[in-house]
Structures are given as structure tokens and as C-alpha cells.
mmCIF file of C-alpha atoms in Angstrom:
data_model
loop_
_atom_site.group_PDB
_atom_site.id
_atom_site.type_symbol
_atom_site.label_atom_id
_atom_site.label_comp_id
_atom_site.label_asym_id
_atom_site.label_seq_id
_atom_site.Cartn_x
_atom_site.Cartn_y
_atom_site.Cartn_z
ATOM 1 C CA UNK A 66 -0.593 130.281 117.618
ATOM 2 C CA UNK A 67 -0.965 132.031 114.048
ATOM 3 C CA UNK A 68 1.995 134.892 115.688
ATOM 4 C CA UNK A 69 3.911 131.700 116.349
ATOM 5 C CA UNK A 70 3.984 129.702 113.281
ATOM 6 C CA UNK A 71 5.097 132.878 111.085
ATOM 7 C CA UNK A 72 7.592 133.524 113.582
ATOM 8 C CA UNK A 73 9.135 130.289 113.135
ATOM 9 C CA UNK A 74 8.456 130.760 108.947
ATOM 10 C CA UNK A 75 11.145 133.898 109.313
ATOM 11 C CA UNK A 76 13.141 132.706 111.504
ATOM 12 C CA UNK A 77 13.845 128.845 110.917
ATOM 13 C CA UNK A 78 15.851 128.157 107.174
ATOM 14 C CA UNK A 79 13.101 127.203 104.458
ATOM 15 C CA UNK A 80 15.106 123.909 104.072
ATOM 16 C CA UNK A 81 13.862 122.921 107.793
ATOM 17 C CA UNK A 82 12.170 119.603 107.751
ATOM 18 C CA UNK A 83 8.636 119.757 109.069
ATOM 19 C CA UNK A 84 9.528 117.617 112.014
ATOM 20 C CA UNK A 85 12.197 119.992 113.312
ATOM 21 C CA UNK A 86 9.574 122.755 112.666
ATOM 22 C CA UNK A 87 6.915 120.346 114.975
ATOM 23 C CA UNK A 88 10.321 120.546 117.740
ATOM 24 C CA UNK A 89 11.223 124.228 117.254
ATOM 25 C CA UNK A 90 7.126 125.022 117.600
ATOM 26 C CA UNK A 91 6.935 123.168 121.168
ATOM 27 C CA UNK A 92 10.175 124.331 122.112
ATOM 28 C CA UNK A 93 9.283 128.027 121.270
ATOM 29 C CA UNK A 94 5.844 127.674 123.169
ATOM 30 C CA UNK A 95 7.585 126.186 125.664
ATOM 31 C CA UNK A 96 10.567 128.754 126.555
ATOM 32 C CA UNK A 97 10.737 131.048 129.023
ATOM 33 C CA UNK A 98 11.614 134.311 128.357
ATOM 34 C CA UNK A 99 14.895 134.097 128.662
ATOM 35 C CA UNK A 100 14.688 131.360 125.549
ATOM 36 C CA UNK A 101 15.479 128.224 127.699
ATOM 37 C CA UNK A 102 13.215 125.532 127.426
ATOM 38 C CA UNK A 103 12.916 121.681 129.160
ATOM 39 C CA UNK A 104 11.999 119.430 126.409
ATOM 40 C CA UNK A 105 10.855 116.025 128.253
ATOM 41 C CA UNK A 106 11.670 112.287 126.536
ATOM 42 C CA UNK A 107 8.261 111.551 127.085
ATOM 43 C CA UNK A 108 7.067 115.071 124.923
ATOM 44 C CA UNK A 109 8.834 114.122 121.986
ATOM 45 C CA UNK A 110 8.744 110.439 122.357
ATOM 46 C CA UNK A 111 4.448 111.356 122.456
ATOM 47 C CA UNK A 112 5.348 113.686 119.267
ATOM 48 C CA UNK A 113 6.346 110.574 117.255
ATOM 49 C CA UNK A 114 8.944 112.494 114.952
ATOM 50 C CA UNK A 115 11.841 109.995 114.596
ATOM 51 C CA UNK A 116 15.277 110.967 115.851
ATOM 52 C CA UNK A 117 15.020 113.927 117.781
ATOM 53 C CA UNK A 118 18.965 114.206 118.042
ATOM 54 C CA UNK A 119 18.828 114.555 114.500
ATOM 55 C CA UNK A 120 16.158 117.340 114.874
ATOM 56 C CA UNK A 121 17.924 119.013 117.128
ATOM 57 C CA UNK A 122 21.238 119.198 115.562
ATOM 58 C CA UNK A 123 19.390 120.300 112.219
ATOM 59 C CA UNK A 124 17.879 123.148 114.750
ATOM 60 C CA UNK A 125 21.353 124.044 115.853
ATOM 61 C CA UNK A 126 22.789 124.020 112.578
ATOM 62 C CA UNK A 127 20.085 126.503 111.574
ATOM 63 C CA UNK A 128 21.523 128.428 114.533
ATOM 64 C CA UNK A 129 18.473 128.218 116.157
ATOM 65 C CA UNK A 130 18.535 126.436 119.078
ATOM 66 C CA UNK A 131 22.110 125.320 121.213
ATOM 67 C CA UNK A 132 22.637 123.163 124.063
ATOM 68 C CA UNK A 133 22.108 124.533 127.678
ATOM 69 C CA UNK A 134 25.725 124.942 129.271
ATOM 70 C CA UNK A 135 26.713 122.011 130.763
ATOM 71 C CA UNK A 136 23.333 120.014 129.063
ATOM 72 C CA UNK A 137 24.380 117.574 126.578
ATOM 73 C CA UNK A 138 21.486 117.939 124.467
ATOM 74 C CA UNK A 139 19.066 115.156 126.314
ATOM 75 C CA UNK A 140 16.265 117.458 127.588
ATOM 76 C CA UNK A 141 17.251 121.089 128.293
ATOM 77 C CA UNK A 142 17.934 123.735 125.505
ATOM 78 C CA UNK A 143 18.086 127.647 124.422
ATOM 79 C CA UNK A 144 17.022 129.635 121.784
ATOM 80 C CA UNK A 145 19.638 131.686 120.088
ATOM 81 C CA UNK A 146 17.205 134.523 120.164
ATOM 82 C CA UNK A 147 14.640 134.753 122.862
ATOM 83 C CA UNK A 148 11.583 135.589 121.971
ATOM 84 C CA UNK A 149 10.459 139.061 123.239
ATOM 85 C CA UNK A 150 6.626 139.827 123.622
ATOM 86 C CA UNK A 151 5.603 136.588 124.144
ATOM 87 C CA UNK A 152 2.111 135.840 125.817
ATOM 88 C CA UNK A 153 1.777 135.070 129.334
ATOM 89 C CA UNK A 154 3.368 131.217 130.462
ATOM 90 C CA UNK A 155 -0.217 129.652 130.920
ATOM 91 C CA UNK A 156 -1.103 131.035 127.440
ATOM 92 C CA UNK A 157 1.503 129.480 125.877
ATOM 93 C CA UNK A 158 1.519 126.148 127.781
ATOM 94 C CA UNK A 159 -2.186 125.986 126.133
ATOM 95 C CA UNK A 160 -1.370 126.740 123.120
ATOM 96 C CA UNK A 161 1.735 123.916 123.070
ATOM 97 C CA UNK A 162 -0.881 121.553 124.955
ATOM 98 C CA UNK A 163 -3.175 122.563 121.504
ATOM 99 C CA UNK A 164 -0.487 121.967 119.165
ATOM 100 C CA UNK A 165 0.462 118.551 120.413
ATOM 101 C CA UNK A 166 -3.008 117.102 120.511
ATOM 102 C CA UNK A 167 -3.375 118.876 117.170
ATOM 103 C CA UNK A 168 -0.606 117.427 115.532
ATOM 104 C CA UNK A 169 -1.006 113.865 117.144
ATOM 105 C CA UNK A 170 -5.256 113.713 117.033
ATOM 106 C CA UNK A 171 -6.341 110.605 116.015
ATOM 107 C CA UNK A 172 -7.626 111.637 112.499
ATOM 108 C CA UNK A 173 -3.965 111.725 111.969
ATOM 109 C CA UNK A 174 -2.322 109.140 113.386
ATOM 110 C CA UNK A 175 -0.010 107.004 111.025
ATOM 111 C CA UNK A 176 0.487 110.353 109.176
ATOM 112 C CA UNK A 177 3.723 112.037 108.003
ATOM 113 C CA UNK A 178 5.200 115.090 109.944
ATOM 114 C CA UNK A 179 4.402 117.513 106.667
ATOM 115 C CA UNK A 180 1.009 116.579 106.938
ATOM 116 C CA UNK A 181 0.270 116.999 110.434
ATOM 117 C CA UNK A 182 2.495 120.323 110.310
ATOM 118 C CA UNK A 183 0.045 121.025 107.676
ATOM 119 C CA UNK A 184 -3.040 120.297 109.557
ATOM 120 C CA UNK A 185 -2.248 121.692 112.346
ATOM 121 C CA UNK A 186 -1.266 125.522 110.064
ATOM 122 C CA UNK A 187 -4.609 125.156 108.577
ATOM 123 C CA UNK A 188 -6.235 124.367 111.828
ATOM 124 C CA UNK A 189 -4.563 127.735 113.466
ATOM 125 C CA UNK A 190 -5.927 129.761 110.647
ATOM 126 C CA UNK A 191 -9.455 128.392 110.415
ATOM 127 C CA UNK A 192 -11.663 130.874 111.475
ATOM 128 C CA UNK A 193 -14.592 130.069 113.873
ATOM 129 C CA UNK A 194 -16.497 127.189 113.230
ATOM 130 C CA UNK A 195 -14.944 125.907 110.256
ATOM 131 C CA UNK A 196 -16.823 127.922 107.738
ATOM 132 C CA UNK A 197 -14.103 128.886 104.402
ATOM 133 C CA UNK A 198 -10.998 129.796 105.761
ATOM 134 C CA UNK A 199 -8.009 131.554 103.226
ATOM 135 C CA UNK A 200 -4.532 132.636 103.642
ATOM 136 C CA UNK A 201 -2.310 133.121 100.776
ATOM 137 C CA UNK A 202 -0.792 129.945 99.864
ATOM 138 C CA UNK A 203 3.103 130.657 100.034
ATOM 139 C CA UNK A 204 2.527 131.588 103.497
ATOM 140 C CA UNK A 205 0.998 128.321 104.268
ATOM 141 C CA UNK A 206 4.098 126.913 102.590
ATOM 142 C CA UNK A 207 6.758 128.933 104.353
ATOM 143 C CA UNK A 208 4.877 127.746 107.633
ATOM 144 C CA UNK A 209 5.093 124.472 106.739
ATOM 145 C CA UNK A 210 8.598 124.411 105.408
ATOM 146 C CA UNK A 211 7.119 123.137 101.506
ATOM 147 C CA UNK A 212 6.940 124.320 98.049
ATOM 148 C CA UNK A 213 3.722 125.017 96.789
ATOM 149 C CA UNK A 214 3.559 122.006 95.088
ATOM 150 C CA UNK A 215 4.324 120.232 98.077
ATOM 151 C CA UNK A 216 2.190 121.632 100.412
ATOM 152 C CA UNK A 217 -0.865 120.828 97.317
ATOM 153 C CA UNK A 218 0.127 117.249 97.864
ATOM 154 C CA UNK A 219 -0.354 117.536 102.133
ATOM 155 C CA UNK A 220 -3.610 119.113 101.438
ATOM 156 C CA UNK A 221 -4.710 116.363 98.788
ATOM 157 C CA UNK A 222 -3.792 114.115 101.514
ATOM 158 C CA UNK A 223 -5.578 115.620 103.773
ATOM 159 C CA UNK A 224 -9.033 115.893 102.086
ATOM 160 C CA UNK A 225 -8.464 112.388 100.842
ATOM 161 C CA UNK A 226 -8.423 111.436 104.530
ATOM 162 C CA UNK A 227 -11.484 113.443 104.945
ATOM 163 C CA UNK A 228 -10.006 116.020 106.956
ATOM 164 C CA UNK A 229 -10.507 119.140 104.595
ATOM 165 C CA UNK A 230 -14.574 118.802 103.523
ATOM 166 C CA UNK A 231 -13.312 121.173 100.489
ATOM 167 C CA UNK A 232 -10.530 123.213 99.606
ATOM 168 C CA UNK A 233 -9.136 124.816 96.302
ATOM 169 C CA UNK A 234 -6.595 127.327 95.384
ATOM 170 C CA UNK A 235 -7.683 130.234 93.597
ATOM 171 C CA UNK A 236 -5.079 130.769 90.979
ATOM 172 C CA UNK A 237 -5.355 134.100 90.406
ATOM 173 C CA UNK A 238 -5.054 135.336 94.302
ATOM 174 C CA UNK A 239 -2.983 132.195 95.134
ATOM 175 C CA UNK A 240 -5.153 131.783 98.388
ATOM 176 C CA UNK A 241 -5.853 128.552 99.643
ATOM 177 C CA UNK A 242 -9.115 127.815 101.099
ATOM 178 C CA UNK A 243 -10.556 125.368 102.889
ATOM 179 C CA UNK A 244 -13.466 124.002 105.057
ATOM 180 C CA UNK A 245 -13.567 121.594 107.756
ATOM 181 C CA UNK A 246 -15.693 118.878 107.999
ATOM 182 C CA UNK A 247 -18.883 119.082 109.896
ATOM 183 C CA UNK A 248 -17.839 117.825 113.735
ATOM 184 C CA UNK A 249 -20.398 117.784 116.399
ATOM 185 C CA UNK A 250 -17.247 119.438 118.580
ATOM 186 C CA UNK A 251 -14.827 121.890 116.807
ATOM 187 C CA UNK A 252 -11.407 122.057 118.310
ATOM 188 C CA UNK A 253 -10.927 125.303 120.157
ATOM 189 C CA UNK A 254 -7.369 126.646 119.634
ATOM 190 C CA UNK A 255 -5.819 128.875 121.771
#
């Protein structure tokens, strides 16, 4: 998942919104080798990120993704540039299964796209069982397609909602750490 989202942090425009990095993340997880991918109403209907024509035309515009020949953009589409060395297909399918209940847990229901993408970046670098996690804090923000400042705000948010038990960012390093909560069962990730 972490070999993923920096992936799509070099290869997706910094000005992509954090919903078409949610779509580009399942779509990438979801491709076969070749870079074609089926991407179901139901999935993104489930993923609750607004109009996904709109996301995927900004994904095409960021040469990214294109229609499937003869596909007129309602479920099947390619990546401009397959992915080589990707895992195995059930490792993947896992890891998009992760991702989706991730970003659409119930903790964050009713929540913007930034801050689940947000949650769900800190989640996939949170080492085991919660306990202080860091990553230097313009990678988290590359990830999550923000500005520093911006991706501050999502983790405010976040703590607010008591899904951070602490964070702070050392300003000297710039790394932003965090714990979880205490939760009787921790999500395994992929």
C-alpha cells in the first residue's frame, strides 16, 4: 500500500484533487498488468466521491488514465503507463478491499475526500499497533495531493474527531507523527 500511494504522489499532477487520487488508488490496485482496469458503478457509487465523470476526465487530463477502446468511459479504463512489478492479483485485490473500507470506515463517514485520503496515508504508514508513527511531512502531502498547511488542517480534523490520539510536527525534521487511538482491534493493512 505505502509502494502504492508514492507511486501515485510521482506520477499523478500535485494539483490532483484527493478524490481523483481515492479513483486513481482503486483503479491502480485494481489493474491488471497490462494497466486495464473494470471500475464497477456500485465501487465508486460505495466510494461516495461526487462525480466520478468529473474524476475521471481530471485523471485523463493528467494523462493518466484513457478510455478503453470502444468503452465510453462508464466502467472500463487503462492506465497510460502500466504498472510493472506489481504484487500478485489477490495481493492487490486486498489491499484495494483495505483501502475502501479504510477510506469509507465509519469513524469517517460524513467526512471530506482530503481527510479520508489523509487517514487512510497515515493509516498505511502506521507501524504495528499504533505506537508513534513518522514520515516526513511533505511526503504525506504529496500523497495526499495538499500543501503542508493543508494537510495540518486534515490532521487537526482528524484528532478533533478523535481519530489521531496525538500527533505533532517536529519543526526542525518536518516529520509528522502520530498515534492512534487505543482500539480493542487494530486494522490490519495489507
Amino acid at each position: 500500500m505505502r509502494n502504492m500511494l508514492s507511486y501515485l504522489a510521482a506520477s499523478l499532477p500535485a494539483s490532483a484533487s484527493a478524490p481523483a487520487r481515492l479513483l486513481a488508488l482503486q483503479c491502480a490496485l485494481r489493474s491488471d498488468p497490462l494497466g486495464h482496469t473494470d471500475v464497477p458503478v456500485g465501487l465508486t457509487r460505495g466510494m461516495a466521491l461526487g462525480c466520478i465523470a468529473a474524476l475521471r476526465q481530471e485523471l485523463q487530463a493528467a494523462r493518466w488514465l484513457r478510455p478503453t477502446a470502444g468503452d465510453a468511459w462508464d466502467r472500463a479504463v487503462r492506465l497510460t503507463d502500466p504498472l510493472s512489478g506489481l504484487p500478485g492479483a489477490k495481493a492487490r485485490s486486498q489491499a484495494a478491499d483495505w483501502a475502501l473500507r479504510m477510506a469509507r470506515g465509519r469513524s469517517l463517514v460524513g467526512m471530506t475526500a482530503g481527510t479520508r485520503l489523509t487517514a487512510l496515508v497515515l493509516l498505511a504508514h502506521t507501524r504495528p499497533h499504533g505506537n508513534d508513527s513518522a514520515i516526513d511531512a511533505h511526503h504525506v502531502a504529496r500523497m495526499c495531493g495538499a500543501s503542508l498547511p493543508q494537510l495540518i488542517e486534515e490532521v487537526r480534523r482528524l484528532a478533533e474527531h478523535q481519530l489521531l490520539a496525538a500527533w505533532v510536527l517536529d519543526t526542525v525534521t518536518d516529520d509528522l507523527s502520530w498515534k492512534l487511538p487505543e482500539l480493542p482491534c487494530a486494522p490490519q493493512r495489507p
